[in-house]
Amino acid sequence: MLPVQPVHPSRLPRDQPPLGADGRPATRWSDPRIAATYANRDDEAERDTVWPVLEAAARPAQSRRVSGRPDGSVLELGCGPGALAQRLADRHWLRVYAFDVSPAMHRLGAGRFRDAWVVRTLPDSRGRIPLRRAQCTAAVAQRVLLHLAHPYLIVGLLADTRRVLRPGAPLAVVERDTNLGPPDPDWEGAPYTEHYRLHSGATLPTTAWWHSPATIVSCLTTAGFAVEEISSLQAVDPLLLYRAKAA
């Protein structure tokens, strides 16, 4: 009798590739073509509405301004090319660990956004964030969770984020406001197409999944966070801000 092979949750997405709303394979963010297109995204609206909220959550209540040392170490999930990471480092005296799954995205961003305190990071060989436990003083993310096909993937990412945060450290997450979507409960977890505006005026269609605020809150709680606030952001797209702390 052959031994039973263990099931590794991290391998499930590769064994069963997620599909988009059109039935085709989901967007592969590590694809250099996707990265090159996304790097030309028009983020002017987010700079005015979303980024100030994330900056306020990331910076410490009292700055020290010690020469040669940052005031804090911030983890940005899904940094893309790194515009927000560079802004956090440049304006707020922060070391930023810019985490993204795409090597191509990092290559494109490295030539455009440079700061000695921005440390670009990829997942390690186990798919985890390659930082030590309690290494960061805050974490931020914008429109990242909607690109994860299942809540267990969201919990996995958030639990790893909790591992690298100090107890009591803030987490600020901005996601699409799915309260404004179809009320049909069958939409929970359903794939749809998320569009990102480009500087050329065109849009980049990407695969996303419809996760309700209740699902995101449940994932945050399961991952070890205490949710403090959920609020709407007055942006071009309907967005929700989730503010939580590492329990």
PDB file of C-alpha atoms in Angstrom:
ATOM      1  CA  MET A   1       0.000   0.000   0.000  1.00  0.00           C
ATOM      2  CA  LEU A   2       1.395   3.372  -1.061  1.00  0.00           C
ATOM      3  CA  PRO A   3       1.701   6.085   1.618  1.00  0.00           C
ATOM      4  CA  VAL A   4      -0.854   8.862   1.506  1.00  0.00           C
ATOM      5  CA  GLN A   5       0.664  12.140   0.354  1.00  0.00           C
ATOM      6  CA  PRO A   6      -0.074  15.107   2.633  1.00  0.00           C
ATOM      7  CA  VAL A   7      -2.086  18.001   1.273  1.00  0.00           C
ATOM      8  CA  HIS A   8      -0.295  21.335   1.402  1.00  0.00           C
ATOM      9  CA  PRO A   9      -2.698  24.310   1.322  1.00  0.00           C
ATOM     10  CA  SER A  10      -0.063  26.454  -0.376  1.00  0.00           C
ATOM     11  CA  ARG A  11      -0.163  24.091  -3.366  1.00  0.00           C
ATOM     12  CA  LEU A  12      -3.928  24.145  -3.863  1.00  0.00           C
ATOM     13  CA  PRO A  13      -3.986  27.228  -6.128  1.00  0.00           C
ATOM     14  CA  ARG A  14      -1.471  25.525  -8.442  1.00  0.00           C
ATOM     15  CA  ASP A  15      -3.379  22.238  -8.410  1.00  0.00           C
ATOM     16  CA  GLN A  16      -6.668  24.019  -9.111  1.00  0.00           C
ATOM     17  CA  PRO A  17      -5.926  27.247 -11.000  1.00  0.00           C
ATOM     18  CA  PRO A  18      -8.540  29.913 -10.226  1.00  0.00           C
ATOM     19  CA  LEU A  19     -10.632  31.143 -13.132  1.00  0.00           C
ATOM     20  CA  GLY A  20     -11.869  34.624 -13.905  1.00  0.00           C
ATOM     21  CA  ALA A  21     -15.371  35.820 -14.657  1.00  0.00           C
ATOM     22  CA  ASP A  22     -14.915  34.840 -18.313  1.00  0.00           C
ATOM     23  CA  GLY A  23     -13.905  31.272 -17.440  1.00  0.00           C
ATOM     24  CA  ARG A  24     -10.294  31.856 -18.453  1.00  0.00           C
ATOM     25  CA  PRO A  25      -7.298  31.562 -16.086  1.00  0.00           C
ATOM     26  CA  ALA A  26      -6.971  34.361 -13.554  1.00  0.00           C
ATOM     27  CA  THR A  27      -4.574  37.256 -14.016  1.00  0.00           C
ATOM     28  CA  ARG A  28      -0.996  36.170 -13.343  1.00  0.00           C
ATOM     29  CA  TRP A  29       0.573  39.166 -11.650  1.00  0.00           C
ATOM     30  CA  SER A  30       4.098  37.833 -12.115  1.00  0.00           C
ATOM     31  CA  ASP A  31       3.618  38.020 -15.914  1.00  0.00           C
ATOM     32  CA  PRO A  32       6.033  40.726 -17.168  1.00  0.00           C
ATOM     33  CA  ARG A  33       3.382  41.991 -19.609  1.00  0.00           C
ATOM     34  CA  ILE A  34       0.858  42.519 -16.799  1.00  0.00           C
ATOM     35  CA  ALA A  35       3.535  44.202 -14.688  1.00  0.00           C
ATOM     36  CA  ALA A  36       4.564  46.539 -17.516  1.00  0.00           C
ATOM     37  CA  THR A  37       0.957  47.568 -18.125  1.00  0.00           C
ATOM     38  CA  TYR A  38       0.144  48.022 -14.426  1.00  0.00           C
ATOM     39  CA  ALA A  39       3.269  50.165 -13.994  1.00  0.00           C
ATOM     40  CA  ASN A  40       1.538  52.752 -16.212  1.00  0.00           C
ATOM     41  CA  ARG A  41      -1.528  52.917 -13.979  1.00  0.00           C
ATOM     42  CA  ASP A  42      -3.046  56.334 -13.338  1.00  0.00           C
ATOM     43  CA  ASP A  43      -2.993  56.647  -9.533  1.00  0.00           C
ATOM     44  CA  GLU A  44      -3.530  60.409  -9.248  1.00  0.00           C
ATOM     45  CA  ALA A  45      -6.940  59.977  -7.598  1.00  0.00           C
ATOM     46  CA  GLU A  46      -5.510  57.572  -5.025  1.00  0.00           C
ATOM     47  CA  ARG A  47      -2.686  59.984  -4.199  1.00  0.00           C
ATOM     48  CA  ASP A  48      -5.274  62.526  -3.064  1.00  0.00           C
ATOM     49  CA  THR A  49      -7.751  60.271  -1.235  1.00  0.00           C
ATOM     50  CA  VAL A  50      -6.281  56.871  -0.333  1.00  0.00           C
ATOM     51  CA  TRP A  51      -2.612  57.554   0.297  1.00  0.00           C
ATOM     52  CA  PRO A  52      -3.082  60.211   3.008  1.00  0.00           C
ATOM     53  CA  VAL A  53      -5.206  57.737   4.981  1.00  0.00           C
ATOM     54  CA  LEU A  54      -2.586  54.998   4.662  1.00  0.00           C
ATOM     55  CA  GLU A  55       0.188  57.439   5.546  1.00  0.00           C
ATOM     56  CA  ALA A  56      -1.660  58.516   8.692  1.00  0.00           C
ATOM     57  CA  ALA A  57      -1.989  54.885   9.766  1.00  0.00           C
ATOM     58  CA  ALA A  58       1.651  54.024   9.027  1.00  0.00           C
ATOM     59  CA  ARG A  59       3.532  56.864  10.660  1.00  0.00           C
ATOM     60  CA  PRO A  60       4.175  56.754  14.425  1.00  0.00           C
ATOM     61  CA  ALA A  61       2.299  59.062  16.776  1.00  0.00           C
ATOM     62  CA  GLN A  62       5.566  60.704  17.856  1.00  0.00           C
ATOM     63  CA  SER A  63       8.474  61.137  15.469  1.00  0.00           C
ATOM     64  CA  ARG A  64      12.059  60.898  16.727  1.00  0.00           C
ATOM     65  CA  ARG A  65      14.035  62.036  13.681  1.00  0.00           C
ATOM     66  CA  VAL A  66      17.237  60.337  14.812  1.00  0.00           C
ATOM     67  CA  SER A  67      19.907  60.844  12.159  1.00  0.00           C
ATOM     68  CA  GLY A  68      20.428  57.699  10.110  1.00  0.00           C
ATOM     69  CA  ARG A  69      17.553  55.786  11.721  1.00  0.00           C
ATOM     70  CA  PRO A  70      13.914  55.528  10.606  1.00  0.00           C
ATOM     71  CA  ASP A  71      11.006  56.310  12.900  1.00  0.00           C
ATOM     72  CA  GLY A  72       9.406  52.969  12.058  1.00  0.00           C
ATOM     73  CA  SER A  73       9.408  49.971   9.721  1.00  0.00           C
ATOM     74  CA  VAL A  74       6.305  49.630   7.557  1.00  0.00           C
ATOM     75  CA  LEU A  75       5.219  46.644   5.488  1.00  0.00           C
ATOM     76  CA  GLU A  76       3.335  47.453   2.281  1.00  0.00           C
ATOM     77  CA  LEU A  77       1.486  44.466   0.832  1.00  0.00           C
ATOM     78  CA  GLY A  78       1.209  44.398  -2.959  1.00  0.00           C
ATOM     79  CA  CYS A  79       3.446  47.416  -3.487  1.00  0.00           C
ATOM     80  CA  GLY A  80       3.430  47.280  -7.303  1.00  0.00           C
ATOM     81  CA  PRO A  81       6.123  49.551  -8.742  1.00  0.00           C
ATOM     82  CA  GLY A  82       6.543  51.209  -5.331  1.00  0.00           C
ATOM     83  CA  ALA A  83       5.231  54.779  -5.593  1.00  0.00           C
ATOM     84  CA  LEU A  84       3.527  54.686  -2.192  1.00  0.00           C
ATOM     85  CA  ALA A  85       6.522  52.969  -0.580  1.00  0.00           C
ATOM     86  CA  GLN A  86       8.838  55.704  -1.857  1.00  0.00           C
ATOM     87  CA  ARG A  87       6.456  58.383  -0.586  1.00  0.00           C
ATOM     88  CA  LEU A  88       6.280  56.823   2.883  1.00  0.00           C
ATOM     89  CA  ALA A  89      10.063  56.656   3.077  1.00  0.00           C
ATOM     90  CA  ASP A  90      10.691  60.106   1.652  1.00  0.00           C
ATOM     91  CA  ARG A  91       8.024  62.086   3.505  1.00  0.00           C
ATOM     92  CA  HIS A  92       7.637  60.268   6.788  1.00  0.00           C
ATOM     93  CA  TRP A  93      11.092  59.008   7.815  1.00  0.00           C
ATOM     94  CA  LEU A  94      10.054  55.351   7.508  1.00  0.00           C
ATOM     95  CA  ARG A  95      11.797  52.202   6.346  1.00  0.00           C
ATOM     96  CA  VAL A  96       9.347  50.460   4.006  1.00  0.00           C
ATOM     97  CA  TYR A  97       9.409  46.775   3.174  1.00  0.00           C
ATOM     98  CA  ALA A  98       7.755  46.818  -0.251  1.00  0.00           C
ATOM     99  CA  PHE A  99       6.313  43.315  -0.717  1.00  0.00           C
ATOM    100  CA  ASP A 100       5.069  42.031  -4.076  1.00  0.00           C
ATOM    101  CA  VAL A 101       4.860  38.625  -5.780  1.00  0.00           C
ATOM    102  CA  SER A 102       6.105  39.959  -9.128  1.00  0.00           C
ATOM    103  CA  PRO A 103       9.858  40.161  -9.854  1.00  0.00           C
ATOM    104  CA  ALA A 104       9.003  42.080 -13.026  1.00  0.00           C
ATOM    105  CA  MET A 105       7.077  44.664 -11.009  1.00  0.00           C
ATOM    106  CA  HIS A 106      10.098  45.172  -8.755  1.00  0.00           C
ATOM    107  CA  ARG A 107      12.459  45.531 -11.718  1.00  0.00           C
ATOM    108  CA  LEU A 108      10.250  48.149 -13.327  1.00  0.00           C
ATOM    109  CA  GLY A 109       9.767  50.067 -10.093  1.00  0.00           C
ATOM    110  CA  ALA A 110      13.427  50.011  -9.041  1.00  0.00           C
ATOM    111  CA  GLY A 111      14.405  52.293 -11.905  1.00  0.00           C
ATOM    112  CA  ARG A 112      11.576  54.737 -11.215  1.00  0.00           C
ATOM    113  CA  PHE A 113      11.296  54.959  -7.417  1.00  0.00           C
ATOM    114  CA  ARG A 114      14.518  54.941  -5.455  1.00  0.00           C
ATOM    115  CA  ASP A 115      15.073  55.470  -1.753  1.00  0.00           C
ATOM    116  CA  ALA A 116      17.643  53.919   0.545  1.00  0.00           C
ATOM    117  CA  TRP A 117      14.892  53.089   3.029  1.00  0.00           C
ATOM    118  CA  VAL A 118      12.708  51.179   0.543  1.00  0.00           C
ATOM    119  CA  VAL A 119      13.537  47.469   0.748  1.00  0.00           C
ATOM    120  CA  ARG A 120      11.929  45.473  -2.063  1.00  0.00           C
ATOM    121  CA  THR A 121      10.914  41.962  -1.014  1.00  0.00           C
ATOM    122  CA  LEU A 122       9.536  38.874  -2.761  1.00  0.00           C
ATOM    123  CA  PRO A 123       7.926  35.828  -1.100  1.00  0.00           C
ATOM    124  CA  ASP A 124      10.461  33.322   0.197  1.00  0.00           C
ATOM    125  CA  SER A 125      10.641  29.683  -0.927  1.00  0.00           C
ATOM    126  CA  ARG A 126       7.617  28.856   1.268  1.00  0.00           C
ATOM    127  CA  GLY A 127       5.578  31.781  -0.055  1.00  0.00           C
ATOM    128  CA  ARG A 128       5.926  33.756   3.172  1.00  0.00           C
ATOM    129  CA  ILE A 129       6.934  37.350   3.839  1.00  0.00           C
ATOM    130  CA  PRO A 130      10.726  37.158   4.415  1.00  0.00           C
ATOM    131  CA  LEU A 131      10.793  39.265   7.592  1.00  0.00           C
ATOM    132  CA  ARG A 132      11.360  38.434  11.252  1.00  0.00           C
ATOM    133  CA  ARG A 133       8.625  38.168  13.824  1.00  0.00           C
ATOM    134  CA  ALA A 134       7.557  41.581  15.199  1.00  0.00           C
ATOM    135  CA  GLN A 135       9.913  43.402  12.842  1.00  0.00           C
ATOM    136  CA  CYS A 136       7.422  46.039  11.631  1.00  0.00           C
ATOM    137  CA  THR A 137       5.606  48.859  13.374  1.00  0.00           C
ATOM    138  CA  ALA A 138       2.720  49.104  10.853  1.00  0.00           C
ATOM    139  CA  ALA A 139       1.349  47.577   7.654  1.00  0.00           C
ATOM    140  CA  VAL A 140      -0.715  48.958   4.774  1.00  0.00           C
ATOM    141  CA  ALA A 141      -2.385  47.519   1.680  1.00  0.00           C
ATOM    142  CA  GLN A 142      -4.633  48.800  -1.078  1.00  0.00           C
ATOM    143  CA  ARG A 143      -6.760  46.641  -3.370  1.00  0.00           C
ATOM    144  CA  VAL A 144      -4.816  43.455  -2.654  1.00  0.00           C
ATOM    145  CA  LEU A 145      -7.273  41.098  -0.947  1.00  0.00           C
ATOM    146  CA  LEU A 146      -9.771  41.238  -3.822  1.00  0.00           C
ATOM    147  CA  HIS A 147      -7.180  39.512  -6.023  1.00  0.00           C
ATOM    148  CA  LEU A 148      -7.066  36.442  -3.739  1.00  0.00           C
ATOM    149  CA  ALA A 149      -9.440  33.731  -4.888  1.00  0.00           C
ATOM    150  CA  HIS A 150     -10.461  32.268  -1.523  1.00  0.00           C
ATOM    151  CA  PRO A 151     -10.742  33.450   2.101  1.00  0.00           C
ATOM    152  CA  TYR A 152      -8.134  30.922   3.239  1.00  0.00           C
ATOM    153  CA  LEU A 153      -5.623  32.735   1.016  1.00  0.00           C
ATOM    154  CA  ILE A 154      -6.621  36.039   2.611  1.00  0.00           C
ATOM    155  CA  VAL A 155      -6.214  34.558   6.091  1.00  0.00           C
ATOM    156  CA  GLY A 156      -2.817  33.156   5.114  1.00  0.00           C
ATOM    157  CA  LEU A 157      -1.526  36.531   3.935  1.00  0.00           C
ATOM    158  CA  LEU A 158      -2.979  38.401   6.904  1.00  0.00           C
ATOM    159  CA  ALA A 159      -1.666  35.859   9.420  1.00  0.00           C
ATOM    160  CA  ASP A 160       1.822  36.216   7.962  1.00  0.00           C
ATOM    161  CA  THR A 161       1.413  39.985   8.177  1.00  0.00           C
ATOM    162  CA  ARG A 162       0.422  39.621  11.836  1.00  0.00           C
ATOM    163  CA  ARG A 163       3.570  37.558  12.435  1.00  0.00           C
ATOM    164  CA  VAL A 164       5.882  40.364  11.294  1.00  0.00           C
ATOM    165  CA  LEU A 165       3.979  43.094  13.187  1.00  0.00           C
ATOM    166  CA  ARG A 166       4.586  44.096  16.774  1.00  0.00           C
ATOM    167  CA  PRO A 167       1.670  43.629  19.194  1.00  0.00           C
ATOM    168  CA  GLY A 168      -0.650  46.610  18.919  1.00  0.00           C
ATOM    169  CA  ALA A 169       0.774  47.694  15.557  1.00  0.00           C
ATOM    170  CA  PRO A 170      -1.785  49.198  13.140  1.00  0.00           C
ATOM    171  CA  LEU A 171      -2.928  47.667   9.872  1.00  0.00           C
ATOM    172  CA  ALA A 172      -4.795  49.758   7.280  1.00  0.00           C
ATOM    173  CA  VAL A 173      -6.411  47.986   4.328  1.00  0.00           C
ATOM    174  CA  VAL A 174      -8.305  49.653   1.479  1.00  0.00           C
ATOM    175  CA  GLU A 175     -10.569  47.455  -0.629  1.00  0.00           C
ATOM    176  CA  ARG A 176     -13.460  47.876  -3.049  1.00  0.00           C
ATOM    177  CA  ASP A 177     -16.763  48.598  -1.318  1.00  0.00           C
ATOM    178  CA  THR A 178     -18.681  45.428  -2.150  1.00  0.00           C
ATOM    179  CA  ASN A 179     -21.677  46.710  -0.178  1.00  0.00           C
ATOM    180  CA  LEU A 180     -22.499  48.612  -3.367  1.00  0.00           C
ATOM    181  CA  GLY A 181     -22.437  45.504  -5.519  1.00  0.00           C
ATOM    182  CA  PRO A 182     -25.118  42.966  -6.371  1.00  0.00           C
ATOM    183  CA  PRO A 183     -27.105  41.987  -3.237  1.00  0.00           C
ATOM    184  CA  ASP A 184     -27.367  38.363  -4.375  1.00  0.00           C
ATOM    185  CA  PRO A 185     -25.595  36.212  -1.722  1.00  0.00           C
ATOM    186  CA  ASP A 186     -24.395  33.935  -4.514  1.00  0.00           C
ATOM    187  CA  TRP A 187     -21.952  36.698  -5.434  1.00  0.00           C
ATOM    188  CA  GLU A 188     -19.867  35.934  -2.328  1.00  0.00           C
ATOM    189  CA  GLY A 189     -16.540  34.631  -3.640  1.00  0.00           C
ATOM    190  CA  ALA A 190     -17.584  34.984  -7.293  1.00  0.00           C
ATOM    191  CA  PRO A 191     -14.995  36.180  -9.821  1.00  0.00           C
ATOM    192  CA  TYR A 192     -15.383  39.500 -11.606  1.00  0.00           C
ATOM    193  CA  THR A 193     -13.204  41.859 -13.623  1.00  0.00           C
ATOM    194  CA  GLU A 194     -11.508  44.739 -11.815  1.00  0.00           C
ATOM    195  CA  HIS A 195     -10.359  47.591 -14.073  1.00  0.00           C
ATOM    196  CA  TYR A 196      -7.364  49.843 -13.430  1.00  0.00           C
ATOM    197  CA  ARG A 197      -7.141  53.143 -15.287  1.00  0.00           C
ATOM    198  CA  LEU A 198      -3.949  53.768 -17.242  1.00  0.00           C
ATOM    199  CA  HIS A 199      -2.296  57.077 -18.112  1.00  0.00           C
ATOM    200  CA  SER A 200      -3.140  56.430 -21.761  1.00  0.00           C
ATOM    201  CA  GLY A 201      -6.862  56.509 -20.963  1.00  0.00           C
ATOM    202  CA  ALA A 202      -7.260  52.770 -21.477  1.00  0.00           C
ATOM    203  CA  THR A 203      -7.937  50.271 -18.675  1.00  0.00           C
ATOM    204  CA  LEU A 204      -6.186  47.131 -17.510  1.00  0.00           C
ATOM    205  CA  PRO A 205      -8.737  44.351 -16.840  1.00  0.00           C
ATOM    206  CA  THR A 206      -7.671  42.012 -14.024  1.00  0.00           C
ATOM    207  CA  THR A 207      -9.279  39.063 -12.259  1.00  0.00           C
ATOM    208  CA  ALA A 208     -10.772  39.717  -8.836  1.00  0.00           C
ATOM    209  CA  TRP A 209     -13.162  37.977  -6.444  1.00  0.00           C
ATOM    210  CA  TRP A 210     -16.175  39.422  -4.654  1.00  0.00           C
ATOM    211  CA  HIS A 211     -15.460  39.328  -0.910  1.00  0.00           C
ATOM    212  CA  SER A 212     -18.013  40.993   1.351  1.00  0.00           C
ATOM    213  CA  PRO A 213     -16.955  43.247   4.252  1.00  0.00           C
ATOM    214  CA  ALA A 214     -18.177  40.523   6.625  1.00  0.00           C
ATOM    215  CA  THR A 215     -15.782  38.041   4.998  1.00  0.00           C
ATOM    216  CA  ILE A 216     -12.844  40.450   5.206  1.00  0.00           C
ATOM    217  CA  VAL A 217     -13.584  41.212   8.861  1.00  0.00           C
ATOM    218  CA  SER A 218     -13.789  37.481   9.595  1.00  0.00           C
ATOM    219  CA  CYS A 219     -10.421  36.942   7.869  1.00  0.00           C
ATOM    220  CA  LEU A 220      -8.841  39.782   9.836  1.00  0.00           C
ATOM    221  CA  THR A 221     -10.115  38.384  13.124  1.00  0.00           C
ATOM    222  CA  THR A 222      -9.020  34.844  12.293  1.00  0.00           C
ATOM    223  CA  ALA A 223      -5.553  36.118  11.382  1.00  0.00           C
ATOM    224  CA  GLY A 224      -5.105  37.762  14.788  1.00  0.00           C
ATOM    225  CA  PHE A 225      -6.277  41.341  14.288  1.00  0.00           C
ATOM    226  CA  ALA A 226      -8.784  43.395  16.241  1.00  0.00           C
ATOM    227  CA  VAL A 227     -10.892  45.433  13.800  1.00  0.00           C
ATOM    228  CA  GLU A 228     -11.338  49.007  15.030  1.00  0.00           C
ATOM    229  CA  GLU A 229     -13.102  50.805  12.194  1.00  0.00           C
ATOM    230  CA  ILE A 230     -14.631  50.377   8.753  1.00  0.00           C
ATOM    231  CA  SER A 231     -15.280  53.588   6.848  1.00  0.00           C
ATOM    232  CA  SER A 232     -16.041  54.737   3.311  1.00  0.00           C
ATOM    233  CA  LEU A 233     -13.513  56.727   1.308  1.00  0.00           C
ATOM    234  CA  GLN A 234     -14.666  59.437  -1.058  1.00  0.00           C
ATOM    235  CA  ALA A 235     -12.722  58.274  -4.091  1.00  0.00           C
ATOM    236  CA  VAL A 236     -13.382  57.764  -7.799  1.00  0.00           C
ATOM    237  CA  ASP A 237     -14.065  54.089  -7.103  1.00  0.00           C
ATOM    238  CA  PRO A 238     -16.208  53.010  -4.129  1.00  0.00           C
ATOM    239  CA  LEU A 239     -13.689  52.001  -1.461  1.00  0.00           C
ATOM    240  CA  LEU A 240     -13.740  50.895   2.162  1.00  0.00           C
ATOM    241  CA  LEU A 241     -11.006  51.465   4.732  1.00  0.00           C
ATOM    242  CA  TYR A 242     -10.459  48.714   7.309  1.00  0.00           C
ATOM    243  CA  ARG A 243      -8.435  49.819  10.337  1.00  0.00           C
ATOM    244  CA  ALA A 244      -7.203  47.088  12.678  1.00  0.00           C
ATOM    245  CA  LYS A 245      -4.512  46.384  15.249  1.00  0.00           C
ATOM    246  CA  ALA A 246      -2.354  43.337  15.792  1.00  0.00           C
ATOM    247  CA  ALA A 247      -3.903  41.588  18.805  1.00  0.00           C
TER     248      ALA A 247
END
